PDB file of C-alpha atoms in Angstrom:
ATOM      1  CA  MET A   1       3.136  22.983 -13.142  1.00  0.00           C
ATOM      2  CA  TYR A   2       3.487  19.275 -12.447  1.00  0.00           C
ATOM      3  CA  ASN A   3       4.450  16.601 -14.960  1.00  0.00           C
ATOM      4  CA  LYS A   4       2.288  13.823 -13.502  1.00  0.00           C
ATOM      5  CA  ARG A   5      -0.238  13.332 -10.724  1.00  0.00           C
ATOM      6  CA  ILE A   6       0.811  10.137  -8.944  1.00  0.00           C
ATOM      7  CA  GLY A   7      -1.329   8.139  -6.522  1.00  0.00           C
ATOM      8  CA  VAL A   8       0.634   6.163  -3.950  1.00  0.00           C
ATOM      9  CA  ASP A   9      -0.844   3.537  -1.619  1.00  0.00           C
ATOM     10  CA  LEU A  10       0.496   3.443   1.942  1.00  0.00           C
ATOM     11  CA  ASP A  11       0.544  -0.145   3.232  1.00  0.00           C
ATOM     12  CA  GLU A  12       3.055  -2.443   1.525  1.00  0.00           C
ATOM     13  CA  VAL A  13       4.064   0.413  -0.800  1.00  0.00           C
ATOM     14  CA  VAL A  14       5.394   3.051   1.591  1.00  0.00           C
ATOM     15  CA  PHE A  15       5.035   1.228   4.916  1.00  0.00           C
ATOM     16  CA  ASN A  16       5.786  -2.396   5.742  1.00  0.00           C
ATOM     17  CA  PHE A  17       2.428  -3.735   6.887  1.00  0.00           C
ATOM     18  CA  ILE A  18       2.836  -7.497   6.548  1.00  0.00           C
ATOM     19  CA  ASP A  19       5.742  -8.042   8.943  1.00  0.00           C
ATOM     20  CA  PRO A  20       4.259  -6.043  11.867  1.00  0.00           C
ATOM     21  CA  MET A  21       0.880  -7.709  11.307  1.00  0.00           C
ATOM     22  CA  LEU A  22       2.485 -11.148  11.354  1.00  0.00           C
ATOM     23  CA  GLU A  23       4.496 -10.195  14.444  1.00  0.00           C
ATOM     24  CA  THR A  24       1.292  -9.110  16.202  1.00  0.00           C
ATOM     25  CA  PHE A  25      -0.464 -12.313  15.168  1.00  0.00           C
ATOM     26  CA  ASN A  26       2.467 -14.566  16.111  1.00  0.00           C
ATOM     27  CA  ILE A  27       2.805 -13.020  19.574  1.00  0.00           C
ATOM     28  CA  ASN A  28      -0.913 -13.315  20.275  1.00  0.00           C
ATOM     29  CA  GLU A  29      -1.415 -16.774  18.787  1.00  0.00           C
ATOM     30  CA  ASN A  30       1.965 -18.329  19.592  1.00  0.00           C
ATOM     31  CA  THR A  31       2.659 -19.060  15.925  1.00  0.00           C
ATOM     32  CA  ASN A  32       5.668 -18.417  13.710  1.00  0.00           C
ATOM     33  CA  TYR A  33       4.356 -17.163  10.360  1.00  0.00           C
ATOM     34  CA  LYS A  34       6.747 -15.297   8.064  1.00  0.00           C
ATOM     35  CA  ARG A  35       6.328 -13.088   5.010  1.00  0.00           C
ATOM     36  CA  ASP A  36       6.997 -16.109   2.760  1.00  0.00           C
ATOM     37  CA  ASP A  37       3.846 -17.728   4.175  1.00  0.00           C
ATOM     38  CA  ILE A  38       1.740 -15.070   2.465  1.00  0.00           C
ATOM     39  CA  ILE A  39       0.910 -16.886  -0.755  1.00  0.00           C
ATOM     40  CA  GLU A  40      -2.088 -14.746  -1.715  1.00  0.00           C
ATOM     41  CA  TYR A  41      -2.855 -11.082  -1.115  1.00  0.00           C
ATOM     42  CA  SER A  42      -5.146 -11.841   1.826  1.00  0.00           C
ATOM     43  CA  PHE A  43      -4.062 -13.118   5.246  1.00  0.00           C
ATOM     44  CA  GLU A  44      -7.321 -15.091   5.290  1.00  0.00           C
ATOM     45  CA  ARG A  45      -6.855 -16.647   1.853  1.00  0.00           C
ATOM     46  CA  SER A  46      -3.261 -17.503   2.819  1.00  0.00           C
ATOM     47  CA  GLY A  47      -4.698 -19.582   5.676  1.00  0.00           C
ATOM     48  CA  ILE A  48      -3.211 -17.438   8.441  1.00  0.00           C
ATOM     49  CA  PHE A  49      -6.260 -15.609   9.787  1.00  0.00           C
ATOM     50  CA  GLY A  50      -9.589 -17.307  10.326  1.00  0.00           C
ATOM     51  CA  ALA A  51     -12.390 -16.201   8.013  1.00  0.00           C
ATOM     52  CA  GLY A  52     -13.867 -12.844   8.960  1.00  0.00           C
ATOM     53  CA  THR A  53     -11.150 -11.900  11.462  1.00  0.00           C
ATOM     54  CA  ASN A  54      -9.246  -9.181   9.521  1.00  0.00           C
ATOM     55  CA  LYS A  55     -10.891  -6.318  11.442  1.00  0.00           C
ATOM     56  CA  HIS A  56     -10.071  -7.999  14.758  1.00  0.00           C
ATOM     57  CA  TRP A  57      -6.387  -8.260  13.821  1.00  0.00           C
ATOM     58  CA  LEU A  58      -6.281  -4.685  12.501  1.00  0.00           C
ATOM     59  CA  GLU A  59      -7.460  -3.527  15.930  1.00  0.00           C
ATOM     60  CA  LYS A  60      -4.773  -5.638  17.592  1.00  0.00           C
ATOM     61  CA  LEU A  61      -2.151  -4.121  15.267  1.00  0.00           C
ATOM     62  CA  ARG A  62      -3.352  -0.608  16.174  1.00  0.00           C
ATOM     63  CA  HIS A  63      -3.078  -1.497  19.859  1.00  0.00           C
ATOM     64  CA  TYR A  64       0.232  -3.398  19.875  1.00  0.00           C
ATOM     65  CA  TYR A  65       2.145  -1.688  17.082  1.00  0.00           C
ATOM     66  CA  GLY A  66       0.308   1.404  15.930  1.00  0.00           C
ATOM     67  CA  PHE A  67       0.071   2.609  12.342  1.00  0.00           C
ATOM     68  CA  GLU A  68       2.339   5.503  13.317  1.00  0.00           C
ATOM     69  CA  ASN A  69       5.180   3.072  14.013  1.00  0.00           C
ATOM     70  CA  LEU A  70       5.118   0.867  10.938  1.00  0.00           C
ATOM     71  CA  PRO A  71       8.581   0.587   9.386  1.00  0.00           C
ATOM     72  CA  LEU A  72       9.224   1.810   5.871  1.00  0.00           C
ATOM     73  CA  MET A  73       9.384  -0.565   2.953  1.00  0.00           C
ATOM     74  CA  PRO A  74      12.981  -0.959   1.728  1.00  0.00           C
ATOM     75  CA  ASP A  75      14.083   2.151  -0.167  1.00  0.00           C
ATOM     76  CA  ALA A  76      10.695   3.871   0.276  1.00  0.00           C
ATOM     77  CA  LYS A  77      12.609   7.137   0.716  1.00  0.00           C
ATOM     78  CA  LEU A  78      13.115   6.997  -3.068  1.00  0.00           C
ATOM     79  CA  LEU A  79       9.555   8.324  -3.187  1.00  0.00           C
ATOM     80  CA  GLY A  80      11.253  11.715  -2.837  1.00  0.00           C
ATOM     81  CA  HIS A  81      12.605  11.291  -6.378  1.00  0.00           C
ATOM     82  CA  LEU A  82       9.040  11.052  -7.695  1.00  0.00           C
ATOM     83  CA  TRP A  83       8.008  14.193  -5.845  1.00  0.00           C
ATOM     84  CA  ILE A  84      10.430  16.315  -7.872  1.00  0.00           C
ATOM     85  CA  GLY A  85       8.338  17.702 -10.714  1.00  0.00           C
ATOM     86  CA  ASN A  86       5.284  15.563  -9.939  1.00  0.00           C
ATOM     87  CA  GLU A  87       2.296  15.801  -7.619  1.00  0.00           C
ATOM     88  CA  ILE A  88       1.964  13.023  -5.042  1.00  0.00           C
ATOM     89  CA  ILE A  89      -1.398  12.027  -3.551  1.00  0.00           C
ATOM     90  CA  PHE A  90      -1.496   9.226  -1.022  1.00  0.00           C
ATOM     91  CA  VAL A  91      -4.547   7.050  -1.737  1.00  0.00           C
ATOM     92  CA  THR A  92      -5.279   4.488   0.960  1.00  0.00           C
ATOM     93  CA  SER A  93      -7.953   2.045   2.027  1.00  0.00           C
ATOM     94  CA  ARG A  94      -6.938   2.488   5.676  1.00  0.00           C
ATOM     95  CA  ASP A  95      -9.756   3.374   8.009  1.00  0.00           C
ATOM     96  CA  PRO A  96     -10.141   7.192   8.155  1.00  0.00           C
ATOM     97  CA  LYS A  97      -9.752   6.935  11.938  1.00  0.00           C
ATOM     98  CA  ASP A  98      -6.084   6.205  11.159  1.00  0.00           C
ATOM     99  CA  MET A  99      -5.696   9.638   9.545  1.00  0.00           C
ATOM    100  CA  PRO A 100      -3.621  11.177  12.377  1.00  0.00           C
ATOM    101  CA  ALA A 101      -1.335   8.128  12.551  1.00  0.00           C
ATOM    102  CA  SER A 102      -0.907   8.080   8.752  1.00  0.00           C
ATOM    103  CA  PHE A 103      -0.088  11.790   8.658  1.00  0.00           C
ATOM    104  CA  ASN A 104       2.346  11.508  11.571  1.00  0.00           C
ATOM    105  CA  ALA A 105       4.114   8.467  10.106  1.00  0.00           C
ATOM    106  CA  LEU A 106       4.670  10.204   6.763  1.00  0.00           C
ATOM    107  CA  LYS A 107       5.820  13.382   8.509  1.00  0.00           C
ATOM    108  CA  LYS A 108       8.148  11.496  10.896  1.00  0.00           C
ATOM    109  CA  ASN A 109       9.816   9.826   7.896  1.00  0.00           C
ATOM    110  CA  ASN A 110      10.033  13.063   5.849  1.00  0.00           C
ATOM    111  CA  LEU A 111       7.675  11.615   3.232  1.00  0.00           C
ATOM    112  CA  LEU A 112       4.687  13.944   3.562  1.00  0.00           C
ATOM    113  CA  PHE A 113       4.781  15.040  -0.077  1.00  0.00           C
ATOM    114  CA  GLY A 114       1.056  15.456  -0.586  1.00  0.00           C
ATOM    115  CA  PRO A 115      -2.426  14.957   0.806  1.00  0.00           C
ATOM    116  CA  ILE A 116      -3.804  11.651   2.050  1.00  0.00           C
ATOM    117  CA  VAL A 117      -7.200  10.591   0.709  1.00  0.00           C
ATOM    118  CA  TYR A 118      -9.172   7.658   2.071  1.00  0.00           C
ATOM    119  CA  CYS A 119     -11.480   5.151   0.434  1.00  0.00           C
ATOM    120  CA  THR A 120     -14.832   4.560   2.065  1.00  0.00           C
ATOM    121  CA  ASP A 121     -17.532   1.934   1.700  1.00  0.00           C
ATOM    122  CA  THR A 122     -18.959   3.964  -1.186  1.00  0.00           C
ATOM    123  CA  LEU A 123     -15.802   5.603  -2.590  1.00  0.00           C
ATOM    124  CA  THR A 124     -13.293   3.163  -4.115  1.00  0.00           C
ATOM    125  CA  LYS A 125      -9.733   3.770  -5.242  1.00  0.00           C
ATOM    126  CA  LEU A 126     -11.040   3.726  -8.818  1.00  0.00           C
ATOM    127  CA  ASP A 127     -13.480   6.517  -7.910  1.00  0.00           C
ATOM    128  CA  LEU A 128     -10.686   8.540  -6.298  1.00  0.00           C
ATOM    129  CA  VAL A 129      -8.351   8.010  -9.262  1.00  0.00           C
ATOM    130  CA  LYS A 130     -11.027   9.336 -11.620  1.00  0.00           C
ATOM    131  CA  GLN A 131     -12.133  12.233  -9.373  1.00  0.00           C
ATOM    132  CA  LEU A 132      -8.588  13.401  -8.658  1.00  0.00           C
ATOM    133  CA  GLY A 133      -7.257  12.912 -12.180  1.00  0.00           C
ATOM    134  CA  ILE A 134      -4.498  10.577 -11.038  1.00  0.00           C
ATOM    135  CA  GLN A 135      -2.359   9.564 -14.006  1.00  0.00           C
ATOM    136  CA  ILE A 136      -0.176   6.898 -12.357  1.00  0.00           C
ATOM    137  CA  MET A 137      -1.312   4.688  -9.448  1.00  0.00           C
ATOM    138  CA  ILE A 138       1.145   2.612  -7.392  1.00  0.00           C
ATOM    139  CA  ASP A 139      -0.531  -0.101  -5.293  1.00  0.00           C
ATOM    140  CA  ASP A 140       0.053  -3.626  -4.016  1.00  0.00           C
ATOM    141  CA  ASN A 141      -3.566  -4.793  -4.028  1.00  0.00           C
ATOM    142  CA  PRO A 142      -4.911  -6.599  -7.117  1.00  0.00           C
ATOM    143  CA  ALA A 143      -8.498  -5.806  -6.055  1.00  0.00           C
ATOM    144  CA  HIS A 144      -7.696  -2.098  -6.370  1.00  0.00           C
ATOM    145  CA  LEU A 145      -5.419  -2.098  -9.411  1.00  0.00           C
ATOM    146  CA  THR A 146      -7.445  -4.326 -11.704  1.00  0.00           C
ATOM    147  CA  PRO A 147     -10.491  -1.984 -11.941  1.00  0.00           C
ATOM    148  CA  ILE A 148      -8.208   1.069 -12.225  1.00  0.00           C
ATOM    149  CA  THR A 149      -6.339  -0.602 -15.106  1.00  0.00           C
ATOM    150  CA  MET A 150      -9.523  -1.764 -16.824  1.00  0.00           C
ATOM    151  CA  GLU A 151     -11.822   1.235 -16.262  1.00  0.00           C
ATOM    152  CA  SER A 152      -9.641   4.355 -16.346  1.00  0.00           C
ATOM    153  CA  ASN A 153      -6.869   6.000 -18.339  1.00  0.00           C
ATOM    154  CA  CYS A 154      -4.544   5.770 -15.347  1.00  0.00           C
ATOM    155  CA  MET A 155      -1.274   3.861 -15.760  1.00  0.00           C
ATOM    156  CA  THR A 156      -0.892   1.319 -12.954  1.00  0.00           C
ATOM    157  CA  ILE A 157       2.163  -0.093 -11.220  1.00  0.00           C
ATOM    158  CA  LEU A 158       1.741  -3.263  -9.175  1.00  0.00           C
ATOM    159  CA  PHE A 159       4.249  -3.178  -6.310  1.00  0.00           C
ATOM    160  CA  SER A 160       4.348  -6.765  -5.103  1.00  0.00           C
ATOM    161  CA  ASN A 161       6.504  -9.815  -4.575  1.00  0.00           C
ATOM    162  CA  ILE A 162       3.515 -12.087  -3.924  1.00  0.00           C
ATOM    163  CA  GLU A 163       3.375 -14.313  -6.991  1.00  0.00           C
ATOM    164  CA  HIS A 164      -0.373 -14.931  -6.764  1.00  0.00           C
ATOM    165  CA  SER A 165      -1.017 -11.158  -6.810  1.00  0.00           C
ATOM    166  CA  ILE A 166       1.181 -10.794  -9.866  1.00  0.00           C
ATOM    167  CA  ARG A 167      -0.784 -13.494 -11.709  1.00  0.00           C
ATOM    168  CA  GLU A 168      -4.309 -12.432 -10.681  1.00  0.00           C
ATOM    169  CA  CYS A 169      -3.961  -8.685 -11.221  1.00  0.00           C
ATOM    170  CA  LYS A 170      -4.379  -6.603 -14.356  1.00  0.00           C
ATOM    171  CA  TRP A 171      -1.653  -3.945 -14.363  1.00  0.00           C
ATOM    172  CA  ASN A 172       0.406  -1.916 -16.809  1.00  0.00           C
ATOM    173  CA  TYR A 173       3.748  -2.254 -15.041  1.00  0.00           C
ATOM    174  CA  HIS A 174       5.157  -4.422 -12.266  1.00  0.00           C
ATOM    175  CA  ALA A 175       7.849  -3.519  -9.732  1.00  0.00           C
ATOM    176  CA  ARG A 176       9.368  -5.499  -6.895  1.00  0.00           C
ATOM    177  CA  ASN A 177      11.260  -2.526  -5.441  1.00  0.00           C
ATOM    178  CA  TRP A 178      11.290   1.270  -5.274  1.00  0.00           C
ATOM    179  CA  GLU A 179      14.216   1.604  -7.651  1.00  0.00           C
ATOM    180  CA  LYS A 180      12.114  -0.021 -10.385  1.00  0.00           C
ATOM    181  CA  ILE A 181       9.117   2.218  -9.553  1.00  0.00           C
ATOM    182  CA  VAL A 182      11.240   5.357  -9.953  1.00  0.00           C
ATOM    183  CA  SER A 183      12.612   4.037 -13.247  1.00  0.00           C
ATOM    184  CA  ILE A 184       9.115   3.276 -14.601  1.00  0.00           C
ATOM    185  CA  VAL A 185       7.708   6.669 -13.601  1.00  0.00           C
ATOM    186  CA  ASN A 186      10.706   8.538 -15.012  1.00  0.00           C
ATOM    187  CA  ASN A 187      10.298   6.705 -18.312  1.00  0.00           C
ATOM    188  CA  LEU A 188       6.599   7.660 -18.424  1.00  0.00           C
ATOM    189  CA  SER A 189       7.272  11.369 -17.882  1.00  0.00           C
TER     190      SER A 189
END
C-alpha cells in the first residue's frame, strides 16, 4: 500500500533541459545565451527562439544532444526519497517518440521508479492526473500546473527558479530545489 501517488515531470524537474537546449542553440546560431536569459517559461517568449521554431530546435536537440543524455537537475537523485512508501508516475509532455530515450535516461541514472505516461494533443496533464488519481504533481510548467491546481484535488508543486513562472502560475507549493520538494511531500504524507 502506497501513501501517495506522485506525478513527476521529466524536463526541468528530473532532467536539465534548458542548458542543453541553449548549448544546442548557441552552437548552431553562434550566440551566447545562458539560463539567466530565460525570463519567461518559453524560449520564444524569452526572445531566444523565433516564433514557431520550438519543434525545429527540439529536433536539433534530439540530433546533437539526445534526450537520453540530458544531465540531471541538481540533487534529482533525491527523488529516491519520495519513492519510499509512495508511488511515482512520470508524467511528461515529451513527444511519445522519445519514450525509449526517456526510459533509458531514467534507467541509466537509477531513477526508473515508475511508469512514464505521455500527454498527447487530446490528453493533457490535467486529464492524466485525474485518470491516474495522482495526488501530488511536481512540474515546472505554469501552463500545466495552473489547470491541475484549479480543476482537480491534486496538490501541486511548482519546481522553478524562473520568476515569471512563479508569478503567472497557480500552485499550492513552490520549490527551487529537490531538498524542498522532498520536505513538502514528506509534510503532506
